[in-house]
Amino acid sequence: MTIEQLKKYEGIAIIEKDRHYTYGDLGKEIDRFARELEEKIFDGDVVCIYSDYSFKSIALFLALSQNNSSIIVPIVPTTEVEFTSKIKASSVNKILYFEGEMLCITHRQKGDSKAEYLKIIRKNQSGLVFFSSGTTGEPKVMVHNFSKLLKGFSIPKKTRNLRFLLFLLFDHIGGINTLLSCLNNGSAIVIPENRNPEYILQLIEAKEIQILPTSPTFLNLMLMTEHFGKYDLSSLKMITYGTERMPQALLEKLRLKIPKVKFLQTFGTSETGILKTESKSSTSLFFKIVDPHYEYRIEEGQLFLRSNNQVSGYLNQESNQFTAEGWFATGDLVETDDEGYLKIIGRINKVINVGGQKVLPKEIEDVINKIPGVIDTTVFSKVNAVTGQMVCAEVTVTGRTDKNEIKKEIWMACRKELDKYKVPSKIIIKNTISFSNRFKKR
């Protein structure tokens, strides 16, 4: 994908609030920022764009991508502590942000360049940094070769006249992948002012959104919206979901509510990028990896990925997830069917060990989620002096007021369908889903 390619497209590129920007408008704004940055950004700079999506931030991002020999670090507005932690961990020396229409810049002392940055800069190419949570509290830093990533988007034979909602965040691998895919295909992008479930439903109706990329947790929050049924969602053709495991019960509820919408499971990691996938059907959680740029294998139930586009490790932490042969251990546990489709069944670090017996949270969650009134279940472990760990369940319900009654119903269902050691020792009943600012279950 190139900027010159985008300039040739006709039609709407970005819709922000009530303003429509064409691909021509986007090209001019990219050129304007490129001229402005010539005297501000230099070879070897590590540059943070501190912003969520907007017409200007997207143009700035693409202008920076053309400024070879620099590293781009998108960070969405967050707490001061998290922001400072990410800036320090990634060695940012310049911060770009907007005050109204004006582009501002803050300079920081430039430190020693990281080896992985230098590998990209010395090739006269640009880099792109993402973060993931570290066990020590410090964010794990990884850098992709952004120039190489852009070249992976081949010029389409024809543009696709589709309208996407840009839901996933600016500093998320899935959000960037959606942005670049849409622009590469000449599609229109709608930028939401916020990510409130009812507002998103209104936006789908008002802007005639056709494609919604989001997370299972957000889809569940949408279903919980009191007036879900009053919105016209007839424009919606497809919902793509990823970032976390989709419960089968939730997928079935969604299909009942919006039966004409196709559901596609996406898959990827910040370390490897987003893969092309193919769902077995809109009602199935099984999917195939159909991306020619990726290899995969399954070892002791865990999915391993390998490609030329993945990072080689974390810049600031050691990790045994990266093998000498170039494989990345995703931490996702999968099962396969006779046709070679995969299904995510859990995370390797969430498996519960009850007296030596392995317990997958999914198995228990699937049983509880079928009970009337239950809208979400999270199964987790707590320390137990006798068995090492015990099974606990946090259950979100609606329309049920007697907590003791629903607990009894849950225990009865679990005792009927599960082995004794899998039955939760403790059940917590809630009326709301706990989720992160990225709409993943906590």
Short mmCIF file of C-alpha atoms in Angstrom, two decimals:
data_model
loop_
_atom_site.label_atom_id
_atom_site.label_comp_id
_atom_site.label_asym_id
_atom_site.label_seq_id
_atom_site.Cartn_x
_atom_site.Cartn_y
_atom_site.Cartn_z
CA MET A 1 0.00 0.00 0.00
CA THR A 2 1.30 3.47 -0.90
CA ILE A 3 0.10 7.01 -0.35
CA GLU A 4 0.07 7.59 -4.12
CA GLN A 5 -2.30 4.64 -4.43
CA LEU A 6 -4.71 6.16 -1.88
CA LYS A 7 -4.73 9.52 -3.70
CA LYS A 8 -6.12 7.83 -6.80
CA TYR A 9 -9.19 6.51 -4.99
CA GLU A 10 -12.50 8.30 -5.32
CA GLY A 11 -15.21 8.52 -2.73
CA ILE A 12 -15.37 8.85 1.04
CA ALA A 13 -12.37 7.76 3.10
CA ILE A 14 -13.24 8.90 6.64
CA ILE A 15 -16.43 9.97 8.38
CA GLU A 16 -15.83 11.80 11.67
CA LYS A 17 -18.84 13.24 13.48
CA ASP A 18 -20.79 14.82 10.60
CA ARG A 19 -17.80 15.56 8.39
CA HIS A 20 -17.01 13.47 5.33
CA TYR A 21 -13.42 13.40 4.07
CA THR A 22 -12.61 12.03 0.63
CA TYR A 23 -9.49 10.10 -0.30
CA GLY A 24 -8.37 13.30 -2.03
CA ASP A 25 -8.75 15.20 1.26
CA LEU A 26 -6.77 12.51 3.07
CA GLY A 27 -3.95 12.65 0.50
CA LYS A 28 -3.67 16.44 0.84
CA GLU A 29 -3.58 16.22 4.65
CA ILE A 30 -0.88 13.52 4.51
CA ASP A 31 1.22 15.74 2.21
CA ARG A 32 0.71 18.74 4.52
CA PHE A 33 1.90 16.81 7.57
CA ALA A 34 4.81 15.33 5.61
CA ARG A 35 6.05 18.86 4.81
CA GLU A 36 5.58 19.98 8.41
CA LEU A 37 7.45 16.97 9.78
CA GLU A 38 10.47 17.46 7.51
CA GLU A 39 11.94 19.97 9.97
CA LYS A 40 10.78 18.18 13.12
CA ILE A 41 11.36 14.43 12.73
CA PHE A 42 14.81 13.05 11.94
CA ASP A 43 16.48 9.70 11.31
CA GLY A 44 16.42 7.51 14.40
CA ASP A 45 13.64 9.42 16.18
CA VAL A 46 11.19 7.36 18.23
CA VAL A 47 7.94 9.26 17.83
CA CYS A 48 4.76 8.84 19.87
CA ILE A 49 1.40 9.83 18.39
CA TYR A 50 -0.69 10.46 21.51
CA SER A 51 -4.22 10.29 20.16
CA ASP A 52 -7.14 8.05 19.38
CA TYR A 53 -8.42 7.83 15.82
CA SER A 54 -9.34 11.05 14.03
CA PHE A 55 -8.98 12.33 10.48
CA LYS A 56 -5.87 14.26 11.52
CA SER A 57 -4.25 11.47 13.56
CA ILE A 58 -4.70 9.00 10.67
CA ALA A 59 -3.16 11.47 8.21
CA LEU A 60 -0.29 12.13 10.65
CA PHE A 61 0.26 8.40 11.13
CA LEU A 62 0.46 7.80 7.37
CA ALA A 63 2.74 10.82 6.87
CA LEU A 64 5.11 9.44 9.50
CA SER A 65 5.07 6.05 7.78
CA GLN A 66 6.64 7.72 4.76
CA ASN A 67 9.36 9.26 6.92
CA ASN A 68 11.76 6.33 6.72
CA SER A 69 14.30 5.72 9.48
CA SER A 70 11.94 6.59 12.33
CA ILE A 71 9.95 4.49 14.80
CA ILE A 72 6.23 5.21 15.36
CA VAL A 73 4.61 4.58 18.76
CA PRO A 74 0.81 5.14 18.77
CA ILE A 75 -0.63 5.51 22.29
CA VAL A 76 -4.29 6.29 22.98
CA PRO A 77 -5.19 8.67 25.84
CA THR A 78 -4.81 6.80 29.12
CA THR A 79 -3.73 7.31 32.72
CA GLU A 80 -0.61 9.36 33.40
CA VAL A 81 1.04 6.32 35.00
CA GLU A 82 0.41 4.04 32.00
CA PHE A 83 1.40 6.73 29.51
CA THR A 84 4.68 7.46 31.31
CA SER A 85 5.42 3.75 31.60
CA LYS A 86 4.95 3.18 27.86
CA ILE A 87 6.96 6.26 26.87
CA LYS A 88 9.86 5.16 29.05
CA ALA A 89 9.75 1.47 28.03
CA SER A 90 9.79 2.31 24.30
CA SER A 91 12.45 5.07 24.56
CA VAL A 92 10.27 7.75 22.92
CA ASN A 93 12.10 11.02 22.34
CA LYS A 94 9.32 13.01 20.62
CA ILE A 95 5.61 13.16 21.41
CA LEU A 96 3.10 14.44 18.84
CA TYR A 97 -0.39 15.45 19.91
CA PHE A 98 -3.22 17.76 18.91
CA GLU A 99 -4.59 20.81 20.68
CA GLY A 100 -7.71 21.50 18.67
CA GLU A 101 -6.56 21.68 15.05
CA MET A 102 -2.93 22.41 15.90
CA LEU A 103 -0.20 19.76 15.89
CA CYS A 104 2.08 20.08 18.93
CA ILE A 105 5.38 18.42 19.77
CA THR A 106 7.13 17.66 23.06
CA HIS A 107 10.83 16.80 23.04
CA ARG A 108 12.40 14.28 25.41
CA GLN A 109 16.01 13.36 25.90
CA LYS A 110 17.11 10.81 23.34
CA GLY A 111 18.52 7.63 24.86
CA ASP A 112 20.51 4.80 23.37
CA SER A 113 18.72 3.27 20.38
CA LYS A 114 17.46 -0.25 20.91
CA ALA A 115 19.05 -2.93 18.74
CA GLU A 116 15.75 -3.88 17.13
CA TYR A 117 15.09 -0.23 16.22
CA LEU A 118 18.53 0.04 14.62
CA LYS A 119 17.91 -3.03 12.44
CA ILE A 120 14.94 -1.22 10.88
CA ILE A 121 16.42 2.28 10.77
CA ARG A 122 19.63 1.12 9.05
CA LYS A 123 17.50 -0.28 6.24
CA ASN A 124 16.02 3.21 5.78
CA GLN A 125 12.64 1.85 6.86
CA SER A 126 10.08 2.78 9.52
CA GLY A 127 9.05 0.80 12.59
CA LEU A 128 5.76 0.43 14.48
CA VAL A 129 5.61 -0.29 18.21
CA PHE A 130 2.89 -2.14 20.13
CA PHE A 131 2.62 -3.00 23.80
CA SER A 132 1.23 -5.91 25.75
CA SER A 133 0.90 -6.45 29.48
CA GLY A 134 3.96 -7.73 31.30
CA THR A 135 3.91 -9.89 34.42
CA THR A 136 6.19 -7.39 36.18
CA GLY A 137 3.82 -4.48 35.58
CA GLU A 138 6.10 -2.96 32.93
CA PRO A 139 4.53 -3.11 29.44
CA LYS A 140 6.22 -5.50 27.01
CA VAL A 141 7.51 -3.61 23.97
CA MET A 142 7.61 -5.07 20.47
CA VAL A 143 8.49 -3.41 17.18
CA HIS A 144 7.29 -4.39 13.71
CA ASN A 145 8.90 -3.32 10.46
CA PHE A 146 6.17 -0.93 9.37
CA SER A 147 7.53 -0.47 5.84
CA LYS A 148 7.42 -4.24 5.35
CA LEU A 149 3.94 -4.45 6.87
CA LEU A 150 2.60 -1.84 4.43
CA LYS A 151 4.05 -3.71 1.46
CA GLY A 152 2.07 -6.76 2.58
CA PHE A 153 -1.14 -5.01 1.48
CA SER A 154 -1.24 -5.66 -2.25
CA ILE A 155 -3.12 -3.28 -4.55
CA PRO A 156 -6.66 -4.64 -5.03
CA LYS A 157 -8.05 -5.29 -8.50
CA LYS A 158 -10.99 -3.07 -7.61
CA THR A 159 -12.04 -0.96 -4.64
CA ARG A 160 -14.64 -2.25 -2.18
CA ASN A 161 -17.50 0.11 -1.51
CA LEU A 162 -18.01 -0.88 2.11
CA ARG A 163 -18.47 1.15 5.28
CA PHE A 164 -16.52 0.03 8.38
CA LEU A 165 -16.79 1.16 11.98
CA LEU A 166 -13.27 1.74 13.31
CA PHE A 167 -13.91 0.31 16.77
CA LEU A 168 -10.61 -1.29 17.88
CA LEU A 169 -8.12 1.21 19.28
CA PHE A 170 -5.36 3.15 17.51
CA ASP A 171 -2.60 1.40 19.46
CA HIS A 172 -4.04 -2.09 18.96
CA ILE A 173 -2.72 -4.45 16.26
CA GLY A 174 -6.31 -5.26 15.25
CA GLY A 175 -7.22 -1.57 15.01
CA ILE A 176 -4.22 -0.76 12.81
CA ASN A 177 -4.92 -3.82 10.64
CA THR A 178 -8.54 -2.69 10.14
CA LEU A 179 -7.43 0.85 9.29
CA LEU A 180 -4.84 -0.23 6.71
CA SER A 181 -7.11 -2.89 5.17
CA CYS A 182 -9.94 -0.38 4.72
CA LEU A 183 -7.72 2.29 3.18
CA ASN A 184 -6.01 -0.24 0.92
CA ASN A 185 -9.39 -1.37 -0.41
CA GLY A 186 -10.79 2.14 -0.83
CA SER A 187 -13.52 1.59 1.78
CA ALA A 188 -15.07 4.23 4.03
CA ILE A 189 -14.21 4.38 7.74
CA VAL A 190 -16.55 5.74 10.41
CA ILE A 191 -14.80 6.98 13.56
CA PRO A 192 -16.94 6.76 16.73
CA GLU A 193 -16.91 9.62 19.26
CA ASN A 194 -17.06 7.07 22.07
CA ARG A 195 -17.51 3.32 22.55
CA ASN A 196 -20.70 3.28 24.58
CA PRO A 197 -22.77 0.23 23.44
CA GLU A 198 -25.99 2.15 22.83
CA TYR A 199 -24.17 4.92 20.99
CA ILE A 200 -22.51 2.34 18.70
CA LEU A 201 -25.95 0.88 17.93
CA GLN A 202 -27.19 4.38 17.06
CA LEU A 203 -24.14 4.93 14.87
CA ILE A 204 -24.69 1.67 12.97
CA GLU A 205 -28.20 2.84 12.14
CA ALA A 206 -27.36 6.50 11.41
CA LYS A 207 -24.23 5.88 9.31
CA GLU A 208 -25.41 2.59 7.75
CA ILE A 209 -22.38 0.67 8.97
CA GLN A 210 -21.78 -2.58 7.09
CA ILE A 211 -18.77 -4.10 8.89
CA LEU A 212 -18.23 -4.03 12.67
CA PRO A 213 -14.91 -5.35 14.02
CA THR A 214 -15.11 -5.75 17.81
CA SER A 215 -14.71 -8.07 20.80
CA PRO A 216 -17.08 -10.70 22.27
CA THR A 217 -17.32 -8.70 25.51
CA PHE A 218 -18.51 -5.61 23.65
CA LEU A 219 -21.04 -7.67 21.70
CA ASN A 220 -22.37 -8.97 25.01
CA LEU A 221 -22.63 -5.41 26.33
CA MET A 222 -24.57 -4.46 23.19
CA LEU A 223 -27.02 -7.31 23.77
CA MET A 224 -27.48 -6.12 27.35
CA THR A 225 -28.53 -2.68 26.09
CA GLU A 226 -32.14 -2.24 27.15
CA HIS A 227 -33.32 -0.98 23.77
CA PHE A 228 -31.20 -3.22 21.51
CA GLY A 229 -34.22 -4.17 19.40
CA LYS A 230 -35.27 -0.62 18.59
CA TYR A 231 -32.28 0.13 16.34
CA ASP A 232 -32.29 -0.57 12.62
CA LEU A 233 -29.26 -2.78 12.00
CA SER A 234 -30.30 -3.85 8.51
CA SER A 235 -27.20 -2.28 6.93
CA LEU A 236 -24.91 -4.56 8.95
CA LYS A 237 -23.47 -7.34 6.80
CA MET A 238 -20.67 -8.73 8.95
CA ILE A 239 -19.32 -8.70 12.49
CA THR A 240 -15.72 -9.78 12.97
CA TYR A 241 -14.73 -10.74 16.51
CA GLY A 242 -11.44 -11.50 18.17
CA THR A 243 -9.05 -10.39 20.99
CA GLU A 244 -10.57 -13.01 23.35
CA ARG A 245 -12.49 -16.31 23.25
CA MET A 246 -16.11 -16.12 22.12
CA PRO A 247 -18.54 -18.16 24.30
CA GLN A 248 -20.75 -20.47 22.22
CA ALA A 249 -23.86 -19.33 24.13
CA LEU A 250 -23.16 -15.69 23.26
CA LEU A 251 -22.67 -16.47 19.57
CA GLU A 252 -26.00 -18.29 19.52
CA LYS A 253 -27.77 -15.34 21.21
CA LEU A 254 -26.30 -12.96 18.66
CA ARG A 255 -27.43 -15.13 15.77
CA LEU A 256 -30.97 -15.15 17.13
CA LYS A 257 -31.01 -11.36 17.51
CA ILE A 258 -29.38 -10.49 14.15
CA PRO A 259 -29.75 -13.62 11.99
CA LYS A 260 -28.84 -11.95 8.67
CA VAL A 261 -25.40 -10.84 9.88
CA LYS A 262 -22.39 -13.00 9.05
CA PHE A 263 -19.95 -13.66 11.90
CA LEU A 264 -16.24 -14.11 11.24
CA GLN A 265 -13.67 -15.04 13.87
CA THR A 266 -10.39 -13.21 13.45
CA PHE A 267 -7.12 -14.27 15.01
CA GLY A 268 -3.76 -12.70 15.65
CA THR A 269 -1.41 -11.36 18.29
CA SER A 270 0.57 -8.17 18.77
CA GLU A 271 3.69 -10.29 18.26
CA THR A 272 2.66 -11.92 14.97
CA GLY A 273 0.10 -9.57 13.44
CA ILE A 274 -3.42 -10.43 12.24
CA LEU A 275 -3.84 -13.59 10.15
CA LYS A 276 -6.37 -14.22 7.41
CA THR A 277 -8.95 -16.67 8.74
CA GLU A 278 -12.07 -18.45 7.55
CA SER A 279 -14.86 -19.39 9.96
CA LYS A 280 -16.49 -22.77 9.46
CA SER A 281 -19.86 -21.02 9.70
CA SER A 282 -21.48 -18.07 11.46
CA THR A 283 -22.66 -20.41 14.21
CA SER A 284 -19.34 -22.19 14.71
CA LEU A 285 -16.28 -21.22 16.75
CA PHE A 286 -14.06 -23.34 14.49
CA PHE A 287 -11.89 -21.46 12.00
CA LYS A 288 -9.07 -22.07 9.56
CA ILE A 289 -5.87 -20.11 9.11
CA VAL A 290 -5.83 -19.40 5.36
CA ASP A 291 -2.96 -16.94 5.31
CA PRO A 292 -0.11 -18.03 2.99
CA HIS A 293 2.34 -15.88 4.97
CA TYR A 294 1.91 -17.90 8.17
CA GLU A 295 2.79 -21.39 9.34
CA TYR A 296 1.25 -22.96 12.41
CA ARG A 297 1.67 -26.08 14.48
CA ILE A 298 0.09 -27.45 17.63
CA GLU A 299 2.27 -28.79 20.41
CA GLU A 300 0.69 -30.26 23.56
CA GLY A 301 -2.50 -28.41 22.67
CA GLN A 302 -0.81 -25.00 22.32
CA LEU A 303 -0.86 -23.05 19.05
CA PHE A 304 2.51 -21.94 17.63
CA LEU A 305 2.84 -19.43 14.77
CA ARG A 306 5.68 -18.48 12.46
CA SER A 307 5.99 -15.83 9.74
CA ASN A 308 8.48 -13.39 8.27
CA ASN A 309 6.44 -10.47 9.61
CA GLN A 310 6.45 -11.31 13.32
CA VAL A 311 8.68 -9.69 15.90
CA SER A 312 11.73 -11.58 17.10
CA GLY A 313 11.17 -10.84 20.78
CA TYR A 314 10.36 -8.15 23.32
CA LEU A 315 12.67 -5.15 23.41
CA ASN A 316 12.70 -4.82 27.20
CA GLN A 317 12.00 -8.33 28.56
CA GLU A 318 13.22 -11.86 28.06
CA SER A 319 10.61 -14.42 27.00
CA ASN A 320 10.59 -18.15 26.32
CA GLN A 321 7.62 -17.71 23.95
CA PHE A 322 10.03 -17.15 21.05
CA THR A 323 11.92 -20.26 19.90
CA ALA A 324 15.30 -20.49 18.17
CA GLU A 325 13.53 -21.86 15.08
CA GLY A 326 11.41 -18.72 14.78
CA TRP A 327 8.17 -20.02 16.28
CA PHE A 328 6.02 -17.96 18.64
CA ALA A 329 4.11 -19.79 21.39
CA THR A 330 0.77 -17.94 21.46
CA GLY A 331 -0.36 -19.29 24.84
CA ASP A 332 -3.68 -20.27 23.22
CA LEU A 333 -4.93 -23.82 23.70
CA VAL A 334 -6.77 -25.21 20.66
CA GLU A 335 -8.61 -28.29 19.51
CA THR A 336 -9.07 -29.41 15.91
CA ASP A 337 -11.83 -31.19 14.00
CA ASP A 338 -11.63 -33.75 11.19
CA GLU A 339 -11.56 -31.02 8.52
CA GLY A 340 -8.56 -29.23 10.01
CA TYR A 341 -10.47 -26.35 11.58
CA LEU A 342 -9.20 -24.93 14.89
CA LYS A 343 -11.08 -23.76 17.96
CA ILE A 344 -9.66 -21.73 20.85
CA ILE A 345 -10.51 -23.48 24.11
CA GLY A 346 -8.52 -21.41 26.58
CA ARG A 347 -5.26 -19.87 27.65
CA ILE A 348 -2.42 -22.03 28.91
CA ASN A 349 -1.88 -19.75 31.92
CA LYS A 350 -5.55 -19.98 32.93
CA VAL A 351 -5.68 -23.78 33.29
CA ILE A 352 -6.67 -24.69 36.86
CA ASN A 353 -4.88 -27.50 38.70
CA VAL A 354 -7.13 -29.18 41.26
CA GLY A 355 -5.09 -31.80 43.09
CA GLY A 356 -3.21 -32.68 39.89
CA GLN A 357 -6.34 -32.69 37.72
CA LYS A 358 -6.33 -30.11 34.90
CA VAL A 359 -9.45 -27.99 34.51
CA LEU A 360 -10.22 -25.76 31.51
CA PRO A 361 -12.38 -22.76 32.53
CA LYS A 362 -14.21 -22.97 29.18
CA GLU A 363 -15.79 -26.34 30.03
CA ILE A 364 -17.40 -24.95 33.17
CA GLU A 365 -18.29 -21.58 31.63
CA ASP A 366 -20.15 -23.31 28.78
CA VAL A 367 -22.31 -25.22 31.27
CA ILE A 368 -23.18 -22.15 33.36
CA ASN A 369 -23.79 -19.90 30.34
CA LYS A 370 -26.69 -22.14 29.25
CA ILE A 371 -28.68 -21.37 32.43
CA PRO A 372 -31.57 -18.88 31.88
CA GLY A 373 -30.69 -15.39 33.09
CA VAL A 374 -26.91 -15.92 32.85
CA ILE A 375 -25.27 -13.52 30.42
CA ASP A 376 -21.60 -14.11 31.20
CA THR A 377 -19.33 -16.39 33.25
CA THR A 378 -15.68 -16.15 34.18
CA VAL A 379 -14.11 -19.19 35.83
CA PHE A 380 -10.81 -18.74 37.65
CA SER A 381 -8.72 -20.32 40.39
CA LYS A 382 -7.95 -19.51 44.00
CA VAL A 383 -5.36 -21.06 46.27
CA ASN A 384 -6.58 -24.05 48.30
CA ALA A 385 -4.55 -25.57 51.14
CA VAL A 386 -5.65 -29.14 50.31
CA THR A 387 -5.90 -29.30 46.46
CA GLY A 388 -3.47 -26.51 45.56
CA GLN A 389 -6.15 -24.63 43.62
CA MET A 390 -9.93 -24.54 43.69
CA VAL A 391 -12.44 -23.59 41.00
CA CYS A 392 -14.34 -20.31 41.37
CA ALA A 393 -16.94 -18.74 39.10
CA GLU A 394 -18.00 -15.13 38.68
CA VAL A 395 -21.43 -15.16 37.05
CA THR A 396 -23.22 -12.12 35.60
CA VAL A 397 -27.01 -12.45 35.58
CA THR A 398 -29.95 -10.36 34.47
CA GLY A 399 -33.60 -10.61 35.46
CA ARG A 400 -32.75 -12.78 38.49
CA THR A 401 -33.02 -11.26 41.99
CA ASP A 402 -32.61 -14.29 44.27
CA LYS A 403 -28.86 -14.94 44.38
CA ASN A 404 -29.19 -18.09 46.46
CA GLU A 405 -31.65 -19.57 43.98
CA ILE A 406 -29.39 -18.96 40.97
CA LYS A 407 -26.40 -20.35 42.88
CA LYS A 408 -28.30 -23.57 43.61
CA GLU A 409 -29.28 -23.82 39.94
CA ILE A 410 -25.65 -23.37 38.89
CA TRP A 411 -24.38 -26.01 41.30
CA MET A 412 -27.08 -28.46 40.19
CA ALA A 413 -26.20 -27.98 36.51
CA CYS A 414 -22.47 -28.35 37.18
CA ARG A 415 -22.88 -31.47 39.33
CA LYS A 416 -25.04 -33.00 36.63
CA GLU A 417 -22.71 -32.30 33.69
CA LEU A 418 -19.19 -32.10 35.16
CA ASP A 419 -16.77 -34.24 37.13
CA LYS A 420 -16.81 -33.48 40.84
CA TYR A 421 -13.41 -31.71 40.87
CA LYS A 422 -14.62 -29.29 38.17
CA VAL A 423 -17.65 -28.07 40.13
CA PRO A 424 -17.03 -24.51 41.43
CA SER A 425 -16.30 -24.31 45.14
CA LYS A 426 -17.24 -20.64 45.18
CA ILE A 427 -19.77 -18.74 43.06
CA ILE A 428 -19.99 -14.94 42.92
CA ILE A 429 -23.17 -13.44 41.45
CA LYS A 430 -22.95 -10.04 39.72
CA ASN A 431 -25.19 -7.83 37.61
CA THR A 432 -22.49 -6.19 35.48
CA ILE A 433 -19.56 -7.43 33.37
CA SER A 434 -16.09 -6.30 34.42
CA PHE A 435 -14.09 -5.29 31.37
CA SER A 436 -10.97 -3.33 30.40
CA ASN A 437 -10.82 -0.12 28.35
CA ARG A 438 -10.19 -2.41 25.36
CA PHE A 439 -13.47 -4.26 26.00
CA LYS A 440 -11.89 -7.52 27.10
CA LYS A 441 -13.20 -9.36 30.13
CA ARG A 442 -11.16 -8.80 33.26
#
